[in-house]
């Protein structure tokens, strides 16, 4: 039924203006917006290599996702972490039995890729990870 559908992902934020600035200015993504009427505006993240955009929509009673909603594969996780940290992005730190991060917030050798998690202004979890 859906094999030919051009599915896309979307997630909510509590402040569309802050989200637009973060995704455009901090992360350097191409962001467009569309006025939906009644004072509602949605965003589209244009991701290289994908024909479909990611939709970001405002939700007054938004609750941040408790899982990673968006992953950014990069050539060098440490460099990406350093660049984002310089722009004021704080990385998450974990110290559990199954997941540990270093002082920069990078998880290495935990049975998965080298990866670091951070949050957008709405508290949604994003990551940078090895390609």
PDB file of C-alpha atoms in Angstrom:
ATOM      1  CA  UNK A   1       0.000   0.000   0.000  1.00  0.00           C
ATOM      2  CA  UNK A   2       2.760   2.511   0.899  1.00  0.00           C
ATOM      3  CA  UNK A   3       5.724   1.162  -1.069  1.00  0.00           C
ATOM      4  CA  UNK A   4       5.589   4.062  -3.526  1.00  0.00           C
ATOM      5  CA  UNK A   5       4.726   6.708  -0.930  1.00  0.00           C
ATOM      6  CA  UNK A   6       7.283   9.462  -0.374  1.00  0.00           C
ATOM      7  CA  UNK A   7       7.059   9.337   3.407  1.00  0.00           C
ATOM      8  CA  UNK A   8       8.649  12.030   5.526  1.00  0.00           C
ATOM      9  CA  UNK A   9       9.284  12.636   9.181  1.00  0.00           C
ATOM     10  CA  UNK A  10       8.153  15.467  11.386  1.00  0.00           C
ATOM     11  CA  UNK A  11       8.378  16.576  14.981  1.00  0.00           C
ATOM     12  CA  UNK A  12       7.027  19.322  17.202  1.00  0.00           C
ATOM     13  CA  UNK A  13       8.617  22.271  18.953  1.00  0.00           C
ATOM     14  CA  UNK A  14       7.255  24.805  21.409  1.00  0.00           C
ATOM     15  CA  UNK A  15       8.764  27.876  19.697  1.00  0.00           C
ATOM     16  CA  UNK A  16       8.941  27.878  15.904  1.00  0.00           C
ATOM     17  CA  UNK A  17      11.124  31.023  15.734  1.00  0.00           C
ATOM     18  CA  UNK A  18      13.761  29.585  18.085  1.00  0.00           C
ATOM     19  CA  UNK A  19      13.678  26.307  16.142  1.00  0.00           C
ATOM     20  CA  UNK A  20      14.155  28.109  12.830  1.00  0.00           C
ATOM     21  CA  UNK A  21      17.138  30.076  14.141  1.00  0.00           C
ATOM     22  CA  UNK A  22      18.727  26.961  15.680  1.00  0.00           C
ATOM     23  CA  UNK A  23      18.381  24.710  12.655  1.00  0.00           C
ATOM     24  CA  UNK A  24      19.387  27.455  10.188  1.00  0.00           C
ATOM     25  CA  UNK A  25      22.026  29.434  12.083  1.00  0.00           C
ATOM     26  CA  UNK A  26      23.502  26.949  14.555  1.00  0.00           C
ATOM     27  CA  UNK A  27      23.294  23.746  12.515  1.00  0.00           C
ATOM     28  CA  UNK A  28      23.644  25.425   9.110  1.00  0.00           C
ATOM     29  CA  UNK A  29      20.693  23.654   7.481  1.00  0.00           C
ATOM     30  CA  UNK A  30      18.531  25.029   4.716  1.00  0.00           C
ATOM     31  CA  UNK A  31      15.198  25.879   6.327  1.00  0.00           C
ATOM     32  CA  UNK A  32      12.053  27.123   4.643  1.00  0.00           C
ATOM     33  CA  UNK A  33       8.754  28.064   6.209  1.00  0.00           C
ATOM     34  CA  UNK A  34       5.143  28.003   5.187  1.00  0.00           C
ATOM     35  CA  UNK A  35       2.288  30.039   6.604  1.00  0.00           C
ATOM     36  CA  UNK A  36      -0.570  27.669   7.326  1.00  0.00           C
ATOM     37  CA  UNK A  37      -2.986  30.465   8.241  1.00  0.00           C
ATOM     38  CA  UNK A  38      -4.458  31.384  11.616  1.00  0.00           C
ATOM     39  CA  UNK A  39      -0.991  32.470  12.794  1.00  0.00           C
ATOM     40  CA  UNK A  40       0.501  28.993  12.349  1.00  0.00           C
ATOM     41  CA  UNK A  41       3.801  28.551  10.554  1.00  0.00           C
ATOM     42  CA  UNK A  42       5.608  25.268   9.868  1.00  0.00           C
ATOM     43  CA  UNK A  43       9.225  24.685   8.896  1.00  0.00           C
ATOM     44  CA  UNK A  44      10.823  22.327   6.415  1.00  0.00           C
ATOM     45  CA  UNK A  45      14.397  21.126   6.899  1.00  0.00           C
ATOM     46  CA  UNK A  46      16.011  20.431   3.537  1.00  0.00           C
ATOM     47  CA  UNK A  47      18.421  17.553   3.989  1.00  0.00           C
ATOM     48  CA  UNK A  48      21.062  16.929   1.311  1.00  0.00           C
ATOM     49  CA  UNK A  49      20.496  13.683  -0.568  1.00  0.00           C
ATOM     50  CA  UNK A  50      16.859  13.365   0.455  1.00  0.00           C
ATOM     51  CA  UNK A  51      13.945  14.215  -1.792  1.00  0.00           C
ATOM     52  CA  UNK A  52      11.714  14.655   1.231  1.00  0.00           C
ATOM     53  CA  UNK A  53      11.966  17.395   3.799  1.00  0.00           C
ATOM     54  CA  UNK A  54      11.602  17.037   7.540  1.00  0.00           C
ATOM     55  CA  UNK A  55       8.634  18.947   8.898  1.00  0.00           C
ATOM     56  CA  UNK A  56       8.804  20.940  12.139  1.00  0.00           C
ATOM     57  CA  UNK A  57       5.512  22.155  13.511  1.00  0.00           C
ATOM     58  CA  UNK A  58       4.536  24.221  16.544  1.00  0.00           C
ATOM     59  CA  UNK A  59       2.678  22.562  19.368  1.00  0.00           C
ATOM     60  CA  UNK A  60       1.694  24.640  22.407  1.00  0.00           C
ATOM     61  CA  UNK A  61       1.719  21.627  24.747  1.00  0.00           C
ATOM     62  CA  UNK A  62       4.935  20.211  23.206  1.00  0.00           C
ATOM     63  CA  UNK A  63       6.816  17.633  25.221  1.00  0.00           C
ATOM     64  CA  UNK A  64      10.363  16.852  24.078  1.00  0.00           C
ATOM     65  CA  UNK A  65      11.017  13.440  22.613  1.00  0.00           C
ATOM     66  CA  UNK A  66      12.829  11.113  25.004  1.00  0.00           C
ATOM     67  CA  UNK A  67      14.674   9.457  22.116  1.00  0.00           C
ATOM     68  CA  UNK A  68      16.856  10.631  19.236  1.00  0.00           C
ATOM     69  CA  UNK A  69      14.643  12.221  16.587  1.00  0.00           C
ATOM     70  CA  UNK A  70      17.330  13.231  14.100  1.00  0.00           C
ATOM     71  CA  UNK A  71      20.824  11.886  13.410  1.00  0.00           C
ATOM     72  CA  UNK A  72      23.516  13.752  11.470  1.00  0.00           C
ATOM     73  CA  UNK A  73      26.243  11.474  10.046  1.00  0.00           C
ATOM     74  CA  UNK A  74      29.561  13.355   9.941  1.00  0.00           C
ATOM     75  CA  UNK A  75      33.139  12.578   8.908  1.00  0.00           C
ATOM     76  CA  UNK A  76      34.575  13.589  12.278  1.00  0.00           C
ATOM     77  CA  UNK A  77      32.379  13.491  15.403  1.00  0.00           C
ATOM     78  CA  UNK A  78      34.963  15.210  17.600  1.00  0.00           C
ATOM     79  CA  UNK A  79      35.304  18.115  15.150  1.00  0.00           C
ATOM     80  CA  UNK A  80      31.501  18.452  14.893  1.00  0.00           C
ATOM     81  CA  UNK A  81      31.201  18.446  18.691  1.00  0.00           C
ATOM     82  CA  UNK A  82      33.907  21.102  18.992  1.00  0.00           C
ATOM     83  CA  UNK A  83      32.273  23.313  16.347  1.00  0.00           C
ATOM     84  CA  UNK A  84      28.809  23.013  17.887  1.00  0.00           C
ATOM     85  CA  UNK A  85      30.173  23.572  21.403  1.00  0.00           C
ATOM     86  CA  UNK A  86      31.791  26.789  20.137  1.00  0.00           C
ATOM     87  CA  UNK A  87      28.314  27.863  18.973  1.00  0.00           C
ATOM     88  CA  UNK A  88      26.888  27.288  22.453  1.00  0.00           C
ATOM     89  CA  UNK A  89      25.451  23.788  21.993  1.00  0.00           C
ATOM     90  CA  UNK A  90      25.671  21.638  25.144  1.00  0.00           C
ATOM     91  CA  UNK A  91      26.175  17.914  24.715  1.00  0.00           C
ATOM     92  CA  UNK A  92      24.506  15.276  26.828  1.00  0.00           C
ATOM     93  CA  UNK A  93      26.608  13.197  29.210  1.00  0.00           C
ATOM     94  CA  UNK A  94      25.816   9.624  30.137  1.00  0.00           C
ATOM     95  CA  UNK A  95      27.421   7.331  32.671  1.00  0.00           C
ATOM     96  CA  UNK A  96      25.438   4.138  32.923  1.00  0.00           C
ATOM     97  CA  UNK A  97      26.280   0.459  32.789  1.00  0.00           C
ATOM     98  CA  UNK A  98      25.580   0.304  29.059  1.00  0.00           C
ATOM     99  CA  UNK A  99      26.392   3.844  27.891  1.00  0.00           C
ATOM    100  CA  UNK A 100      29.253   6.147  28.798  1.00  0.00           C
ATOM    101  CA  UNK A 101      30.370   9.414  27.256  1.00  0.00           C
ATOM    102  CA  UNK A 102      33.664  11.217  27.654  1.00  0.00           C
ATOM    103  CA  UNK A 103      34.181  14.783  28.924  1.00  0.00           C
ATOM    104  CA  UNK A 104      32.985  16.186  25.576  1.00  0.00           C
ATOM    105  CA  UNK A 105      29.848  14.031  25.583  1.00  0.00           C
ATOM    106  CA  UNK A 106      31.105  11.570  22.948  1.00  0.00           C
ATOM    107  CA  UNK A 107      30.295   7.881  23.237  1.00  0.00           C
ATOM    108  CA  UNK A 108      33.092   5.703  21.874  1.00  0.00           C
ATOM    109  CA  UNK A 109      33.366   1.923  21.910  1.00  0.00           C
ATOM    110  CA  UNK A 110      30.006   1.263  23.539  1.00  0.00           C
ATOM    111  CA  UNK A 111      28.987  -1.348  20.983  1.00  0.00           C
ATOM    112  CA  UNK A 112      27.744   1.248  18.490  1.00  0.00           C
ATOM    113  CA  UNK A 113      29.100   4.085  16.401  1.00  0.00           C
ATOM    114  CA  UNK A 114      31.010   7.019  17.807  1.00  0.00           C
ATOM    115  CA  UNK A 115      28.143   9.352  18.633  1.00  0.00           C
ATOM    116  CA  UNK A 116      27.269  12.459  20.656  1.00  0.00           C
ATOM    117  CA  UNK A 117      23.796  13.685  21.605  1.00  0.00           C
ATOM    118  CA  UNK A 118      22.530  17.240  22.028  1.00  0.00           C
ATOM    119  CA  UNK A 119      19.158  18.961  22.257  1.00  0.00           C
ATOM    120  CA  UNK A 120      17.393  21.553  20.144  1.00  0.00           C
ATOM    121  CA  UNK A 121      15.807  24.582  21.873  1.00  0.00           C
ATOM    122  CA  UNK A 122      12.585  22.570  22.376  1.00  0.00           C
ATOM    123  CA  UNK A 123      14.481  19.782  24.182  1.00  0.00           C
ATOM    124  CA  UNK A 124      14.292  17.233  21.340  1.00  0.00           C
ATOM    125  CA  UNK A 125      17.324  14.936  21.178  1.00  0.00           C
ATOM    126  CA  UNK A 126      19.591  15.054  18.100  1.00  0.00           C
ATOM    127  CA  UNK A 127      22.932  13.393  17.414  1.00  0.00           C
ATOM    128  CA  UNK A 128      26.105  13.584  15.396  1.00  0.00           C
ATOM    129  CA  UNK A 129      27.625  10.200  14.601  1.00  0.00           C
ATOM    130  CA  UNK A 130      30.320   8.648  12.444  1.00  0.00           C
ATOM    131  CA  UNK A 131      29.355   8.088   8.819  1.00  0.00           C
TER     132      UNK A 131
END
